[in-house]
mmCIF file of C-alpha atoms in Angstrom:
data_model
loop_
_atom_site.group_PDB
_atom_site.id
_atom_site.type_symbol
_atom_site.label_atom_id
_atom_site.label_comp_id
_atom_site.label_asym_id
_atom_site.label_seq_id
_atom_site.Cartn_x
_atom_site.Cartn_y
_atom_site.Cartn_z
ATOM 1 C CA MET A 20 -8.193 26.477 -16.517
ATOM 2 C CA PRO A 21 -9.577 23.834 -14.113
ATOM 3 C CA ARG A 22 -7.591 22.564 -11.029
ATOM 4 C CA LEU A 23 -7.311 19.086 -10.093
ATOM 5 C CA ASP A 24 -9.687 18.044 -6.692
ATOM 6 C CA PRO A 25 -7.177 16.595 -4.154
ATOM 7 C CA GLN A 26 -9.939 15.065 -3.082
ATOM 8 C CA ALA A 27 -10.347 13.185 -6.458
ATOM 9 C CA LEU A 28 -7.061 11.333 -5.067
ATOM 10 C CA VAL A 29 -10.525 9.373 -2.622
ATOM 11 C CA THR A 30 -13.309 8.719 -5.064
ATOM 12 C CA HIS A 31 -10.784 6.868 -7.028
ATOM 13 C CA LEU A 32 -8.870 5.553 -5.442
ATOM 14 C CA ASP A 33 -10.228 1.591 -5.708
ATOM 15 C CA ARG A 34 -9.681 2.369 -9.244
ATOM 16 C CA LEU A 35 -6.674 3.707 -8.356
ATOM 17 C CA TYR A 36 -5.318 1.040 -6.444
ATOM 18 C CA ARG A 37 -6.598 -1.755 -9.171
ATOM 19 C CA VAL A 38 -4.665 0.334 -11.837
ATOM 20 C CA ALA A 39 -1.518 -0.281 -10.248
ATOM 21 C CA TRP A 40 -1.764 -3.641 -9.388
ATOM 22 C CA ALA A 41 -2.394 -4.199 -12.791
ATOM 23 C CA LEU A 42 0.402 -2.587 -13.775
ATOM 24 C CA CYS A 43 2.773 -3.428 -10.434
ATOM 25 C CA GLY A 44 0.722 -7.461 -10.412
ATOM 26 C CA SER A 45 1.989 -6.891 -6.346
ATOM 27 C CA ARG A 46 -0.803 -5.963 -3.733
ATOM 28 C CA GLU A 47 1.754 -4.590 -1.903
ATOM 29 C CA GLU A 48 3.920 -2.779 -4.824
ATOM 30 C CA ALA A 49 0.543 -0.987 -5.822
ATOM 31 C CA GLU A 50 -0.071 -0.040 -2.429
ATOM 32 C CA ASP A 51 3.766 1.278 -1.717
ATOM 33 C CA LEU A 52 2.995 3.155 -5.875
ATOM 34 C CA VAL A 53 -0.718 4.723 -5.018
ATOM 35 C CA GLN A 54 0.597 6.740 -2.064
ATOM 36 C CA GLU A 55 3.427 7.555 -4.011
ATOM 37 C CA THR A 56 1.649 9.196 -6.385
ATOM 38 C CA ALA A 57 -1.151 10.783 -4.077
ATOM 39 C CA ALA A 58 1.899 13.276 -2.572
ATOM 40 C CA ARG A 59 3.443 14.202 -5.954
ATOM 41 C CA VAL A 60 0.088 14.732 -6.670
ATOM 42 C CA LEU A 61 -0.528 16.640 -3.646
ATOM 43 C CA ALA A 62 3.066 17.925 -3.874
ATOM 44 C CA ARG A 63 1.725 21.308 -5.966
ATOM 45 C CA PRO A 64 -1.811 22.587 -7.775
ATOM 46 C CA ARG A 65 -2.636 20.200 -10.421
ATOM 47 C CA GLN A 66 -4.082 21.677 -13.870
ATOM 48 C CA LEU A 67 -6.537 19.641 -15.924
ATOM 49 C CA ARG A 68 -5.533 20.736 -19.000
ATOM 50 C CA GLY A 69 -9.037 19.079 -20.748
ATOM 51 C CA GLN A 70 -8.493 15.990 -19.648
ATOM 52 C CA ASP A 71 -11.202 14.751 -17.152
ATOM 53 C CA GLU A 72 -9.931 13.831 -13.145
ATOM 54 C CA LEU A 73 -9.843 10.592 -13.977
ATOM 55 C CA ALA A 74 -7.456 10.656 -16.772
ATOM 56 C CA TYR A 75 -4.986 12.797 -15.397
ATOM 57 C CA LEU A 76 -4.923 10.560 -12.165
ATOM 58 C CA VAL A 77 -4.568 7.719 -14.264
ATOM 59 C CA GLN A 78 -2.387 9.353 -16.505
ATOM 60 C CA ALA A 79 -0.060 10.956 -12.633
ATOM 61 C CA LEU A 80 0.147 7.238 -11.601
ATOM 62 C CA ARG A 81 1.287 5.603 -14.507
ATOM 63 C CA ASN A 82 4.092 7.877 -15.184
ATOM 64 C CA THR A 83 4.696 7.246 -11.652
ATOM 65 C CA PHE A 84 5.125 3.897 -11.700
ATOM 66 C CA LEU A 85 7.271 4.421 -15.184
ATOM 67 C CA LEU A 86 9.940 6.401 -12.811
ATOM 68 C CA SER A 87 9.561 4.024 -10.127
ATOM 69 C CA ARG A 88 10.576 1.341 -13.119
ATOM 70 C CA ARG A 89 13.524 3.190 -14.007
ATOM 71 C CA THR A 90 14.950 3.661 -10.691
ATOM 72 C CA ALA A 91 13.915 0.300 -8.636
ATOM 73 C CA SER A 92 17.237 -1.177 -9.211
ATOM 74 C CA ARG A 93 19.001 1.771 -7.381
ATOM 75 C CA ARG A 94 16.615 1.650 -4.657
ATOM 76 C CA PRO A 95 17.231 -1.122 -2.162
ATOM 77 C CA ARG A 96 13.581 -2.847 -1.368
ATOM 78 C CA GLU A 97 11.917 -3.374 2.061
ATOM 79 C CA THR A 98 10.764 -6.070 1.297
ATOM 80 C CA ALA A 99 12.016 -9.325 3.905
ATOM 81 C CA THR A 100 12.951 -12.266 2.691
ATOM 82 C CA LEU A 101 9.444 -14.669 3.029
ATOM 83 C CA ASP A 102 11.091 -18.271 2.957
ATOM 84 C CA GLN A 103 12.106 -17.928 6.450
ATOM 85 C CA VAL A 104 8.276 -17.905 7.062
ATOM 86 C CA GLU A 105 6.153 -20.822 7.500
ATOM 87 C CA PRO A 106 3.577 -21.236 5.924
ATOM 88 C CA VAL A 107 3.456 -18.744 4.049
ATOM 89 C CA ASP A 108 -0.044 -18.305 2.869
ATOM 90 C CA PRO A 109 -2.513 -21.346 4.340
ATOM 91 C CA HIS A 110 -5.605 -19.832 3.259
ATOM 92 C CA ALA A 111 -4.473 -19.539 0.234
ATOM 93 C CA GLY A 112 -7.334 -23.082 -1.010
ATOM 94 C CA THR A 113 -10.148 -20.868 1.216
ATOM 95 C CA ARG A 114 -10.403 -17.509 -0.040
ATOM 96 C CA PRO A 115 -13.542 -16.508 -1.631
ATOM 97 C CA ASP A 116 -13.742 -17.463 -5.106
ATOM 98 C CA ALA A 117 -14.530 -13.763 -6.792
ATOM 99 C CA ALA A 118 -10.801 -12.185 -4.871
ATOM 100 C CA LEU A 119 -9.301 -15.796 -6.173
ATOM 101 C CA GLU A 120 -10.438 -14.518 -9.481
ATOM 102 C CA ALA A 121 -9.376 -10.772 -9.237
ATOM 103 C CA GLN A 122 -5.832 -11.924 -8.244
ATOM 104 C CA GLU A 123 -4.912 -14.188 -10.957
ATOM 105 C CA LEU A 124 -6.707 -11.404 -13.566
ATOM 106 C CA LEU A 125 -4.825 -9.194 -12.263
ATOM 107 C CA ALA A 126 -1.245 -11.391 -12.424
ATOM 108 C CA ALA A 127 -2.198 -12.395 -16.685
ATOM 109 C CA ILE A 128 -2.852 -8.652 -16.892
ATOM 110 C CA ALA A 129 0.338 -7.852 -15.155
ATOM 111 C CA ALA A 130 2.342 -10.587 -17.004
ATOM 112 C CA LEU A 131 0.928 -9.066 -20.837
ATOM 113 C CA PRO A 132 3.774 -7.304 -23.557
ATOM 114 C CA GLU A 133 3.965 -3.498 -22.523
ATOM 115 C CA ASP A 134 2.102 -2.382 -24.945
ATOM 116 C CA PHE A 135 -0.756 -4.608 -24.098
ATOM 117 C CA ARG A 136 -0.973 -4.058 -20.387
ATOM 118 C CA HIS A 137 -0.982 -0.678 -20.657
ATOM 119 C CA ALA A 138 -3.872 -0.340 -23.652
ATOM 120 C CA LEU A 139 -5.829 -2.606 -21.560
ATOM 121 C CA VAL A 140 -5.292 -1.339 -17.679
ATOM 122 C CA ALA A 141 -6.496 2.106 -19.096
ATOM 123 C CA VAL A 142 -9.744 1.012 -20.797
ATOM 124 C CA ASP A 143 -11.203 -2.064 -19.000
ATOM 125 C CA VAL A 144 -9.626 -1.224 -15.410
ATOM 126 C CA ALA A 145 -9.264 2.227 -15.086
ATOM 127 C CA GLY A 146 -12.264 2.417 -17.428
ATOM 128 C CA LEU A 147 -11.362 5.586 -19.656
ATOM 129 C CA SER A 148 -12.719 6.178 -23.221
ATOM 130 C CA TYR A 149 -10.607 4.517 -26.465
ATOM 131 C CA ARG A 150 -9.809 8.585 -26.887
ATOM 132 C CA ASP A 151 -8.856 9.074 -23.628
ATOM 133 C CA ALA A 152 -6.297 5.636 -23.321
ATOM 134 C CA ALA A 153 -5.147 6.613 -27.520
ATOM 135 C CA GLU A 154 -4.270 10.806 -25.757
ATOM 136 C CA LEU A 155 -2.992 8.991 -21.848
ATOM 137 C CA LEU A 156 -0.589 6.154 -24.343
ATOM 138 C CA ASP A 157 0.348 8.908 -26.961
ATOM 139 C CA THR A 158 -1.258 6.757 -29.997
ATOM 140 C CA ARG A 159 -4.766 6.048 -32.510
ATOM 141 C CA GLU A 160 -7.607 5.144 -31.055
ATOM 142 C CA ALA A 161 -7.736 1.887 -33.417
ATOM 143 C CA THR A 162 -4.785 0.818 -32.242
ATOM 144 C CA ILE A 163 -5.884 0.559 -28.416
ATOM 145 C CA ALA A 164 -8.914 -0.890 -29.543
ATOM 146 C CA SER A 165 -6.641 -3.498 -31.545
ATOM 147 C CA ARG A 166 -4.497 -3.652 -28.040
ATOM 148 C CA VAL A 167 -7.625 -4.186 -25.799
ATOM 149 C CA PHE A 168 -9.192 -6.578 -27.948
ATOM 150 C CA ARG A 169 -5.740 -8.992 -28.672
ATOM 151 C CA ALA A 170 -4.692 -8.343 -24.450
ATOM 152 C CA ARG A 171 -8.368 -9.422 -24.027
ATOM 153 C CA GLU A 172 -7.450 -12.272 -25.592
ATOM 154 C CA ARG A 173 -3.899 -13.710 -23.979
ATOM 155 C CA VAL A 174 -4.889 -12.701 -21.002
ATOM 156 C CA ALA A 175 -8.739 -15.284 -21.266
ATOM 157 C CA ARG A 176 -6.558 -17.692 -22.710
ATOM 158 C CA ALA A 177 -3.817 -17.439 -19.538
ATOM 159 C CA LEU A 178 -6.749 -17.382 -17.038
ATOM 160 C CA THR A 179 -7.535 -21.151 -19.115
ATOM 161 C CA GLY A 180 -4.353 -21.741 -19.080
ATOM 162 C CA ASP A 181 -4.503 -22.060 -23.119
ATOM 163 C CA ASP A 182 -1.123 -19.799 -23.583
ATOM 164 C CA ALA A 183 -0.895 -20.909 -27.393
ATOM 165 C CA PRO A 184 -0.308 -17.615 -30.278
ATOM 166 C CA ALA A 185 -3.965 -15.948 -31.275
ATOM 167 C CA ARG A 186 -3.376 -16.228 -35.391
ATOM 168 C CA GLY A 187 -1.057 -13.544 -36.856
ATOM 169 C CA GLU A 188 0.847 -12.561 -33.486
ATOM 170 C CA ALA A 189 4.943 -13.027 -32.917
ATOM 171 C CA ALA A 190 5.409 -16.186 -30.135
ATOM 172 C CA GLY A 191 7.549 -15.797 -27.163
ATOM 173 C CA THR A 192 7.231 -12.287 -27.172
ATOM 174 C CA PRO A 193 8.795 -10.395 -24.670
ATOM 175 C CA ARG A 194 7.340 -8.088 -22.150
ATOM 176 C CA SER A 195 8.949 -4.842 -21.986
ATOM 177 C CA HIS A 196 9.878 -2.594 -19.019
ATOM 178 C CA GLY A 197 9.094 1.285 -19.485
ATOM 179 C CA MET B 1 4.021 -6.152 -32.738
ATOM 180 C CA THR B 2 1.663 -5.879 -34.795
ATOM 181 C CA ASP B 3 -1.845 -3.789 -34.208
ATOM 182 C CA ASP B 4 -4.136 -5.003 -36.951
ATOM 183 C CA MET B 5 -7.667 -6.959 -36.005
ATOM 184 C CA ASP B 6 -7.308 -9.335 -38.384
ATOM 185 C CA ASP B 7 -8.178 -12.048 -36.181
ATOM 186 C CA ARG B 8 -11.935 -13.113 -33.599
ATOM 187 C CA PRO B 9 -11.621 -14.567 -30.258
ATOM 188 C CA ASP B 10 -11.426 -17.803 -29.393
ATOM 189 C CA HIS B 11 -12.757 -17.802 -25.704
ATOM 190 C CA GLU B 12 -15.366 -16.306 -24.419
ATOM 191 C CA PRO B 13 -15.383 -12.533 -24.167
ATOM 192 C CA LEU B 14 -13.748 -11.354 -21.736
ATOM 193 C CA ASP B 15 -15.614 -8.821 -18.792
ATOM 194 C CA VAL B 16 -12.258 -7.099 -16.348
ATOM 195 C CA PRO B 17 -14.549 -4.791 -15.060
ATOM 196 C CA ARG B 18 -17.426 -6.376 -13.834
ATOM 197 C CA ALA B 19 -14.162 -9.482 -12.082
ATOM 198 C CA LEU B 20 -12.597 -6.557 -10.221
ATOM 199 C CA ALA B 21 -15.028 -4.679 -8.962
ATOM 200 C CA GLY B 22 -14.601 -6.347 -6.260
ATOM 201 C CA VAL B 23 -11.022 -4.819 -5.391
ATOM 202 C CA ARG B 24 -11.427 -1.653 -3.391
ATOM 203 C CA ALA B 25 -8.584 -0.422 -1.846
ATOM 204 C CA PRO B 26 -7.534 -1.314 1.897
ATOM 205 C CA ASP B 27 -8.604 0.596 4.946
ATOM 206 C CA ALA B 28 -4.224 1.691 6.159
ATOM 207 C CA LEU B 29 -4.331 2.567 2.704
ATOM 208 C CA ARG B 30 -7.598 4.708 1.948
ATOM 209 C CA GLN B 31 -6.155 5.918 5.656
ATOM 210 C CA ALA B 32 -2.833 7.681 4.481
ATOM 211 C CA VAL B 33 -4.508 8.674 0.943
ATOM 212 C CA GLU B 34 -6.978 10.445 3.293
ATOM 213 C CA GLN B 35 -4.802 12.226 5.357
ATOM 214 C CA ALA B 36 -2.200 12.683 2.844
ATOM 215 C CA VAL B 37 -5.192 14.909 0.813
ATOM 216 C CA THR B 38 -6.519 16.791 4.120
ATOM 217 C CA ALA B 39 -3.071 17.885 6.014
ATOM 218 C CA PRO B 40 -2.478 20.035 1.937
ATOM 219 C CA ARG B 41 -6.237 21.941 3.268
ATOM 220 C CA ARG B 42 -4.885 22.800 6.982
ATOM 221 C CA SER B 43 -1.381 23.608 6.015
ATOM 222 C CA ARG B 44 -3.234 26.442 3.523
ATOM 223 C CA ARG B 45 -5.487 27.713 6.010
ATOM 224 C CA ALA B 46 -2.985 28.246 8.578
ATOM 225 C CA SER B 47 -1.152 29.838 5.668
ATOM 226 C CA ALA B 48 -4.040 32.294 5.169
ATOM 227 C CA ARG B 49 -4.090 33.133 9.468
ATOM 228 C CA ARG B 50 -0.664 34.331 8.937
ATOM 229 C CA ARG B 51 -1.476 36.876 6.216
ATOM 230 C CA LEU B 52 -4.352 38.267 8.719
ATOM 231 C CA VAL B 53 -0.754 38.599 11.752
ATOM 232 C CA PRO B 54 -0.064 42.323 10.862
ATOM 233 C CA ALA B 55 -3.262 43.821 11.122
ATOM 234 C CA LEU B 56 -4.061 42.773 14.074
ATOM 235 C CA ALA B 57 -3.670 44.198 17.686
ATOM 236 C CA ALA B 58 -0.132 43.082 19.004
ATOM 237 C CA GLY B 59 -1.393 41.012 21.403
ATOM 238 C CA ALA B 60 -4.115 39.440 19.338
ATOM 239 C CA ALA B 61 -1.003 38.567 16.908
ATOM 240 C CA LEU B 62 1.203 36.627 19.103
ATOM 241 C CA LEU B 63 -2.178 34.700 20.548
ATOM 242 C CA LEU B 64 -2.923 33.932 16.755
ATOM 243 C CA ALA B 65 0.560 33.187 15.826
ATOM 244 C CA ALA B 66 1.397 30.507 18.515
ATOM 245 C CA LEU B 67 -2.459 29.097 17.622
ATOM 246 C CA VAL B 68 -0.364 28.515 14.067
ATOM 247 C CA VAL B 69 2.861 27.631 15.268
ATOM 248 C CA VAL B 70 0.750 24.652 17.653
ATOM 249 C CA PHE B 71 -1.432 24.714 14.764
ATOM 250 C CA ALA B 72 0.784 23.384 11.618
ATOM 251 C CA SER B 73 3.186 21.420 13.773
ATOM 252 C CA GLY B 74 0.791 18.850 14.424
ATOM 253 C CA GLY B 75 -0.264 19.796 18.073
ATOM 254 C CA ASP B 76 -3.652 19.325 18.024
ATOM 255 C CA GLY B 77 -2.964 16.185 17.768
ATOM 256 C CA GLY B 78 -4.939 15.532 14.295
ATOM 257 C CA GLY B 79 -2.350 15.174 11.634
ATOM 258 C CA PRO B 80 -1.028 12.901 9.805
ATOM 259 C CA ALA B 81 -0.143 9.055 11.272
ATOM 260 C CA PRO B 82 3.229 7.816 10.884
ATOM 261 C CA ARG B 83 3.407 4.976 9.103
ATOM 262 C CA VAL B 84 4.860 2.473 10.870
ATOM 263 C CA GLN B 85 8.172 2.934 9.333
ATOM 264 C CA ASP B 86 8.620 5.817 10.938
ATOM 265 C CA VAL B 87 7.632 4.267 13.409
ATOM 266 C CA ALA B 88 9.244 0.817 13.802
ATOM 267 C CA GLY B 89 12.320 1.753 15.847
ATOM 268 C CA VAL B 90 10.751 3.148 19.340
ATOM 269 C CA ALA B 91 10.215 -0.968 19.147
ATOM 270 C CA LEU B 92 13.676 -2.015 18.676
ATOM 271 C CA ARG B 93 14.866 1.026 21.685
ATOM 272 C CA PRO B 94 15.955 -0.180 25.055
ATOM 273 C CA ALA B 95 13.475 -1.112 28.333
ATOM 274 C CA ALA B 96 13.300 2.412 29.916
ATOM 275 C CA ALA B 97 10.951 0.883 33.029
ATOM 276 C CA PRO B 98 11.673 -2.011 34.987
ATOM 277 C CA ALA B 99 9.198 -4.966 33.400
ATOM 278 C CA PRO B 100 5.478 -4.695 34.541
ATOM 279 C CA ALA B 101 4.118 -7.633 36.405
ATOM 280 C CA THR B 102 2.476 -10.806 35.483
ATOM 281 C CA LEU B 103 -1.161 -11.437 36.917
ATOM 282 C CA PRO B 104 -2.601 -14.742 37.267
ATOM 283 C CA GLY B 105 -2.409 -16.905 35.386
ATOM 284 C CA GLY B 106 0.625 -16.252 33.549
ATOM 285 C CA GLU B 107 -0.566 -15.250 30.769
ATOM 286 C CA LEU B 108 -0.706 -11.304 30.909
ATOM 287 C CA LEU B 109 1.004 -9.140 31.933
ATOM 288 C CA ASP B 110 0.141 -6.242 33.897
ATOM 289 C CA ALA B 111 0.507 -3.629 31.238
ATOM 290 C CA THR B 112 -2.735 -2.897 28.166
ATOM 291 C CA ALA B 113 -2.852 -0.453 25.116
ATOM 292 C CA GLY B 114 -5.710 0.406 25.329
ATOM 293 C CA PRO B 115 -7.584 -2.631 25.183
ATOM 294 C CA ILE B 116 -5.485 -4.978 24.457
ATOM 295 C CA ALA B 117 -3.143 -6.676 26.908
ATOM 296 C CA PHE B 118 0.662 -7.420 26.339
ATOM 297 C CA PRO B 119 1.490 -11.273 26.618
ATOM 298 C CA THR B 120 4.075 -12.596 28.761
ATOM 299 C CA TRP B 121 4.891 -15.012 26.067
ATOM 300 C CA THR B 122 6.245 -17.143 28.445
ATOM 301 C CA ARG B 123 5.841 -20.525 26.840
ATOM 302 C CA ALA B 124 6.981 -19.294 23.575
ATOM 303 C CA GLY B 125 10.281 -18.844 25.097
ATOM 304 C CA TRP B 126 11.053 -15.595 26.401
ATOM 305 C CA ARG B 127 10.125 -12.439 29.341
ATOM 306 C CA ALA B 128 8.745 -9.300 29.350
ATOM 307 C CA VAL B 129 12.301 -7.331 30.800
ATOM 308 C CA GLY B 130 11.199 -3.736 30.769
ATOM 309 C CA GLU B 131 9.274 -0.651 29.408
ATOM 310 C CA ARG B 132 9.176 2.615 28.083
ATOM 311 C CA THR B 133 6.470 4.911 25.869
ATOM 312 C CA ASP B 134 7.098 7.475 23.612
ATOM 313 C CA THR B 135 5.512 10.249 21.361
ATOM 314 C CA VAL B 136 5.660 9.912 17.817
ATOM 315 C CA ASP B 137 3.949 12.713 15.528
ATOM 316 C CA GLY B 138 1.667 12.698 18.409
ATOM 317 C CA HIS B 139 0.869 9.779 18.899
ATOM 318 C CA GLU B 140 1.792 6.994 21.988
ATOM 319 C CA LEU B 141 3.555 4.466 21.681
ATOM 320 C CA ARG B 142 3.281 1.815 24.417
ATOM 321 C CA THR B 143 6.521 -1.228 23.759
ATOM 322 C CA VAL B 144 7.097 -3.929 25.963
ATOM 323 C CA VAL B 145 10.957 -5.895 25.608
ATOM 324 C CA TYR B 146 11.658 -8.737 25.615
ATOM 325 C CA ALA B 147 14.530 -11.309 26.531
ATOM 326 C CA ASP B 148 15.135 -15.033 24.924
ATOM 327 C CA LEU B 149 15.292 -17.309 28.084
ATOM 328 C CA ALA B 150 17.288 -19.405 26.087
ATOM 329 C CA ASP B 151 19.669 -15.881 24.987
ATOM 330 C CA PRO B 152 19.259 -13.734 27.022
ATOM 331 C CA GLY B 153 21.177 -11.027 25.158
ATOM 332 C CA GLN B 154 18.212 -11.773 21.604
ATOM 333 C CA ARG B 155 16.053 -9.071 22.466
ATOM 334 C CA LEU B 156 12.190 -7.484 20.527
ATOM 335 C CA GLY B 157 9.963 -4.976 21.262
ATOM 336 C CA TYR B 158 6.393 -4.999 20.729
ATOM 337 C CA ALA B 159 4.855 -1.647 20.258
ATOM 338 C CA ILE B 160 1.291 -0.344 19.991
ATOM 339 C CA ALA B 161 -0.023 2.826 19.313
ATOM 340 C CA ASP B 162 -3.042 3.837 20.064
ATOM 341 C CA ALA B 163 -4.289 4.711 16.953
ATOM 342 C CA GLU B 164 -4.217 2.157 13.553
ATOM 343 C CA LEU B 165 -1.389 3.767 11.430
ATOM 344 C CA PRO B 166 -0.397 3.492 7.293
ATOM 345 C CA VAL B 167 1.907 0.787 6.622
ATOM 346 C CA ALA B 168 3.346 0.049 3.190
ATOM 347 C CA GLY B 169 5.460 -1.998 1.703
ATOM 348 C CA GLY B 170 6.782 -5.361 2.639
ATOM 349 C CA ARG B 171 4.900 -8.784 1.990
ATOM 350 C CA LEU B 172 1.201 -9.740 3.718
ATOM 351 C CA VAL B 173 1.437 -13.110 5.349
ATOM 352 C CA GLU B 174 -1.691 -15.106 6.467
ATOM 353 C CA HIS B 175 -0.543 -17.852 9.652
ATOM 354 C CA GLY B 176 -2.638 -19.203 11.486
ATOM 355 C CA ASP B 177 -5.860 -17.138 11.586
ATOM 356 C CA ALA B 178 -3.549 -14.062 11.951
ATOM 357 C CA ARG B 179 -2.735 -11.537 8.790
ATOM 358 C CA LEU B 180 0.379 -9.396 9.400
ATOM 359 C CA ARG B 181 2.349 -7.605 7.117
ATOM 360 C CA VAL B 182 6.482 -7.952 7.190
ATOM 361 C CA LEU B 183 8.847 -5.777 6.311
ATOM 362 C CA THR B 184 12.522 -5.305 6.363
ATOM 363 C CA VAL B 185 13.042 -1.391 8.567
ATOM 364 C CA ASP B 186 17.006 -0.533 8.619
ATOM 365 C CA GLY B 187 18.138 -3.976 8.860
ATOM 366 C CA ALA B 188 15.270 -5.526 11.194
ATOM 367 C CA HIS B 189 12.526 -7.351 11.278
ATOM 368 C CA VAL B 190 9.367 -5.551 11.462
ATOM 369 C CA VAL B 191 5.815 -7.752 11.679
ATOM 370 C CA THR B 192 2.686 -5.657 12.543
ATOM 371 C CA TRP B 193 -1.050 -5.996 11.694
ATOM 372 C CA ASN B 194 -4.404 -4.175 13.286
ATOM 373 C CA ARG B 195 -6.023 -4.885 16.502
ATOM 374 C CA ALA B 196 -8.937 -3.097 18.306
ATOM 375 C CA GLY B 197 -7.977 -0.170 15.668
ATOM 376 C CA ARG B 198 -4.419 0.420 17.085
ATOM 377 C CA THR B 199 -1.116 -0.786 14.791
ATOM 378 C CA CYS B 200 1.351 -3.266 16.791
ATOM 379 C CA ILE B 201 3.983 -4.169 15.398
ATOM 380 C CA LEU B 202 6.901 -6.673 16.491
ATOM 381 C CA ALA B 203 10.012 -6.277 15.933
ATOM 382 C CA ALA B 204 14.049 -7.075 16.658
ATOM 383 C CA ARG B 205 16.952 -7.731 15.376
ATOM 384 C CA ASP B 206 18.643 -10.899 15.837
ATOM 385 C CA VAL B 207 15.349 -12.723 15.489
ATOM 386 C CA PRO B 208 14.558 -15.233 12.669
ATOM 387 C CA LEU B 209 11.795 -13.731 11.268
ATOM 388 C CA GLY B 210 10.140 -17.049 11.636
ATOM 389 C CA ARG B 211 9.785 -16.217 15.136
ATOM 390 C CA LEU B 212 8.506 -12.870 14.979
ATOM 391 C CA VAL B 213 5.626 -13.936 12.960
ATOM 392 C CA ARG B 214 4.592 -17.086 15.321
ATOM 393 C CA LEU B 215 4.688 -14.065 17.829
ATOM 394 C CA ALA B 216 3.416 -12.150 16.183
ATOM 395 C CA SER B 217 -0.017 -14.475 15.609
ATOM 396 C CA TYR B 218 -0.625 -15.114 18.726
ATOM 397 C CA ALA B 219 -0.693 -12.169 19.909
ATOM 398 C CA ALA B 220 -2.593 -10.906 16.578
#
């Protein structure tokens, strides 16, 4: 059975970082998540059980994310209170448009309900096939397709400021945390 | 939640991959991951060398063992760099030597870390009271300790490492033209940034974070 080449972490680093940011909604937490995932993956040899490297790494990152969410309440955060700092971000209005759009997009994805978020992240951010995404999320391909479709709609509405729910979709769906 | 596809899109198609194509992992993260990936390979090579020891003559075995010990302990200076969180405590240590002299002009001290000169920060209300040099995991950090002119009990340390060190967590702050990362390590405020291939660390326990950020923005 083929083993994961540790170098795959470097090869797919940008993609893993985007996945982490979309899951966490924060650049800083994304950096932590990627580093933690790398540490876990490198801790012992990993066998690829029919998965390609990217699918394996996305699964490892997602597992680490879910684990971190479960333990977050038990762990103090090493984060300073920025209310004391002024101005926090004077360049916010002068960032390149593309960077600002990417940040807004990632924030909108991170705010999606969990099932939609994980489906969209797996397909559109990680670049997995619907089949691989279905395996990752332990569901059917058709379900993934549906969730990705709806997630894109929700994100598009969020980015245009039109947050009305789509037809046939319950309003106020609470976001759950895994 | 329903998963059927009765709806039709009300918006333009969303091309997420294209929109995110420009989002790249930060350099510090890339460096940290690359070092983590490289480190186990070195350990495996060291282990392989250790397995050869019984087959060698005693003198050669001793020499090889010594090499393996040095190699495994990072004695070649090529091991994974410590994180900013791991070395921030250095900036909080007391001075071990008198303060460097002030250079003509009054803005800079006669102390440098590579191309970076330590400031006097007199106009900002501080004065240098001492310095120290430490080595952490093969990386040298030069630190100047400053005291508040109005309240000498308030101290801060400005440490400059000999390389860019990985850092994770905290928050990014842009102040003026400076792009800084602020975090809390063991109850101390830490502000860090990279300049000229080196990581700079400003740390204090009793100084308001906003004051540290302003000082850092002068130096970054």
